Amino acid sequence: MQTNPRPAASAGTPDTIKIPTGATPCPCNRMDLIFTDNEKAATPFAMRRKMKGKIKKLWTTEKRDTTVGYWETLSPGEVEETLFSPAGMLLYTATEKIKRNNSDITLSSKISFQYDSDNNPRQADLYVLSANPIVFKFDYAPKGNLRSIYTGKDTSLDTRQGKDMTIHFKCWHLDKRYYLLRNVFIAQVKTAQSGFVFDDAGNLMEKEQVEYRTSKTSKHTKEKFGYNGQGMLTKHAYLERNGDTKSVITITNDSYGNPVKELWGSGAYTAYEYKYDPQGNWIWKRQTFYEHNAFSGQPEISERINFKRTIEYYR
């Protein structure tokens, strides 16, 4: 496999997120995990792993219920289209916001991927309101080990316009855990760092994120996740910097493994309803947010969002 070497960004700020002693460096070759930013595997790269059947294309329409907890400044919703290859690789995902009225600007974005013969991503083109894409290049070491993703003259992902952006990856393995460290550099200055811990089934167990301004830490968050014996998410904890628990969400799931209730310690909660296709993938979902009313002592709806999804399968 040929590689396209890229000069390494300056280390600058040392790593804040620490990897356990004894962890062994390993290839960063799990694309479904590398592009997972959350415990629900909601990113297009990861969602394919969570869905059943051989998915070809998804059309998802998200609409806010404007009769409940709706603010006029919010978009009424969005429409998303996602295409996968027969091998399950993400080819593109395109999103367009639903206009509040005809005078609104059409807000849309699209990202498409190109792969090599080993199904490793080599290039991603991101279109945001423009015909000129931001081009991301993927740099690999031998054996499909992803080292970095970089782009030139980034003008939309950071306020320091006209700067090169590079994302560096490092991975380790220890006791059936997969550790991923991701560093973001703008003009060779580290601006953010994210650490992820996955179990051997690909479930996200821990997440830690750090943002930097100059050489100082400006934001540092930690989260932990718990699962039942069927691999369903049942607990989401937000932690203090010292590791103490700050707040916990308790999750109840249906037989398909999707959440039906997410309960906060404050009493606020989110409820979900679904309709499924014969493959066991949801094709309709309602997400309702309830907040605790301090005066009545009862929960009341603060927001409701309806999702409709059409799924095309490979035959």
PDB file of N, CA and C in Angstrom, residues 3-5 13 22 36 47 53 62 65 72 98 122 130 154 167 176 196-197 217 225 230 243 247 269 275 290 307:
ATOM      1  N   THR A   3       1.790   5.169   0.596  1.00  0.00           N
ATOM      2  CA  THR A   3       1.424   6.182   1.579  1.00  0.00           C
ATOM      3  C   THR A   3       1.709   7.553   1.006  1.00  0.00           C
ATOM      4  N   ASN A   4       1.050   8.545   1.564  1.00  0.00           N
ATOM      5  CA  ASN A   4       1.230   9.919   1.124  1.00  0.00           C
ATOM      6  C   ASN A   4       1.712  10.721   2.321  1.00  0.00           C
ATOM      7  N   PRO A   5       3.044  10.698   2.606  1.00  0.00           N
ATOM      8  CA  PRO A   5       3.545  11.265   3.844  1.00  0.00           C
ATOM      9  C   PRO A   5       3.244  12.752   3.962  1.00  0.00           C
ATOM     10  N   THR A  13       1.646  21.710  22.829  1.00  0.00           N
ATOM     11  CA  THR A  13       1.109  21.363  24.130  1.00  0.00           C
ATOM     12  C   THR A  13       1.199  19.861  24.356  1.00  0.00           C
ATOM     13  N   GLY A  22       1.223   0.101  30.374  1.00  0.00           N
ATOM     14  CA  GLY A  22       1.124  -1.274  29.907  1.00  0.00           C
ATOM     15  C   GLY A  22       0.350  -1.430  28.615  1.00  0.00           C
ATOM     16  N   THR A  36     -16.249   7.513  15.426  1.00  0.00           N
ATOM     17  CA  THR A  36     -17.353   7.515  16.383  1.00  0.00           C
ATOM     18  C   THR A  36     -17.099   8.586  17.427  1.00  0.00           C
ATOM     19  N   MET A  47     -22.988   4.235  12.242  1.00  0.00           N
ATOM     20  CA  MET A  47     -24.385   3.787  12.270  1.00  0.00           C
ATOM     21  C   MET A  47     -24.593   2.529  11.441  1.00  0.00           C
ATOM     22  N   GLY A  53     -29.090  -5.747   8.362  1.00  0.00           N
ATOM     23  CA  GLY A  53     -29.269  -5.875   6.926  1.00  0.00           C
ATOM     24  C   GLY A  53     -28.169  -5.172   6.155  1.00  0.00           C
ATOM     25  N   GLU A  62     -36.036  14.971   9.609  1.00  0.00           N
ATOM     26  CA  GLU A  62     -36.217  15.378  11.008  1.00  0.00           C
ATOM     27  C   GLU A  62     -37.085  16.635  11.033  1.00  0.00           C
ATOM     28  N   ASP A  65     -41.716  19.576  16.212  1.00  0.00           N
ATOM     29  CA  ASP A  65     -43.130  19.852  16.442  1.00  0.00           C
ATOM     30  C   ASP A  65     -43.261  21.321  16.834  1.00  0.00           C
ATOM     31  N   GLU A  72     -38.984  30.360  17.327  1.00  0.00           N
ATOM     32  CA  GLU A  72     -38.963  30.763  15.917  1.00  0.00           C
ATOM     33  C   GLU A  72     -37.554  30.847  15.349  1.00  0.00           C
ATOM     34  N   ILE A  98     -34.418  22.505   6.712  1.00  0.00           N
ATOM     35  CA  ILE A  98     -35.734  22.894   6.228  1.00  0.00           C
ATOM     36  C   ILE A  98     -35.935  24.379   6.509  1.00  0.00           C
ATOM     37  N   ARG A 122      -9.275   7.543   1.453  1.00  0.00           N
ATOM     38  CA  ARG A 122      -8.091   8.269   0.995  1.00  0.00           C
ATOM     39  C   ARG A 122      -8.341   9.769   0.907  1.00  0.00           C
ATOM     40  N   SER A 130     -21.027  25.948  -0.590  1.00  0.00           N
ATOM     41  CA  SER A 130     -20.100  26.402  -1.616  1.00  0.00           C
ATOM     42  C   SER A 130     -19.819  25.285  -2.603  1.00  0.00           C
ATOM     43  N   ASP A 154      -7.627  25.799   5.598  1.00  0.00           N
ATOM     44  CA  ASP A 154      -8.980  25.660   6.134  1.00  0.00           C
ATOM     45  C   ASP A 154      -9.545  27.029   6.477  1.00  0.00           C
ATOM     46  N   ILE A 167      -5.217  16.374  11.790  1.00  0.00           N
ATOM     47  CA  ILE A 167      -5.708  15.554  12.891  1.00  0.00           C
ATOM     48  C   ILE A 167      -4.818  14.326  12.982  1.00  0.00           C
ATOM     49  N   LYS A 176      -8.515  -6.195  26.357  1.00  0.00           N
ATOM     50  CA  LYS A 176      -9.727  -6.146  25.532  1.00  0.00           C
ATOM     51  C   LYS A 176     -10.316  -4.741  25.425  1.00  0.00           C
ATOM     52  N   PHE A 196     -10.728   8.197  23.512  1.00  0.00           N
ATOM     53  CA  PHE A 196     -11.861   7.282  23.508  1.00  0.00           C
ATOM     54  C   PHE A 196     -11.384   5.896  23.933  1.00  0.00           C
ATOM     55  N   VAL A 197     -12.211   5.205  24.701  1.00  0.00           N
ATOM     56  CA  VAL A 197     -11.937   3.823  25.101  1.00  0.00           C
ATOM     57  C   VAL A 197     -13.124   2.965  24.663  1.00  0.00           C
ATOM     58  N   THR A 217      -5.313  24.937  29.037  1.00  0.00           N
ATOM     59  CA  THR A 217      -6.545  24.161  28.872  1.00  0.00           C
ATOM     60  C   THR A 217      -7.732  25.061  29.163  1.00  0.00           C
ATOM     61  N   PHE A 225     -19.616   5.255  30.184  1.00  0.00           N
ATOM     62  CA  PHE A 225     -20.826   4.611  29.703  1.00  0.00           C
ATOM     63  C   PHE A 225     -20.890   3.173  30.200  1.00  0.00           C
ATOM     64  N   GLN A 230     -26.598  -7.587  26.902  1.00  0.00           N
ATOM     65  CA  GLN A 230     -26.916  -7.622  25.468  1.00  0.00           C
ATOM     66  C   GLN A 230     -26.225  -6.498  24.692  1.00  0.00           C
ATOM     67  N   GLY A 243     -12.505  12.740  38.346  1.00  0.00           N
ATOM     68  CA  GLY A 243     -13.124  11.441  38.175  1.00  0.00           C
ATOM     69  C   GLY A 243     -14.396  11.226  38.963  1.00  0.00           C
ATOM     70  N   SER A 247     -23.084  13.934  37.160  1.00  0.00           N
ATOM     71  CA  SER A 247     -24.486  13.640  36.878  1.00  0.00           C
ATOM     72  C   SER A 247     -24.558  12.338  36.088  1.00  0.00           C
ATOM     73  N   TYR A 269     -36.392  14.062  31.611  1.00  0.00           N
ATOM     74  CA  TYR A 269     -36.150  12.846  30.857  1.00  0.00           C
ATOM     75  C   TYR A 269     -36.538  13.040  29.391  1.00  0.00           C
ATOM     76  N   LYS A 275     -41.283   2.958  15.138  1.00  0.00           N
ATOM     77  CA  LYS A 275     -41.897   1.970  14.262  1.00  0.00           C
ATOM     78  C   LYS A 275     -40.754   1.342  13.477  1.00  0.00           C
ATOM     79  N   TYR A 290     -38.837  16.122  28.262  1.00  0.00           N
ATOM     80  CA  TYR A 290     -39.636  16.557  29.400  1.00  0.00           C
ATOM     81  C   TYR A 290     -38.734  17.233  30.425  1.00  0.00           C
ATOM     82  N   PHE A 307     -38.967  11.902  13.484  1.00  0.00           N
ATOM     83  CA  PHE A 307     -38.044  11.453  12.450  1.00  0.00           C
ATOM     84  C   PHE A 307     -38.745  10.418  11.572  1.00  0.00           C
TER      85      PHE A 307
END
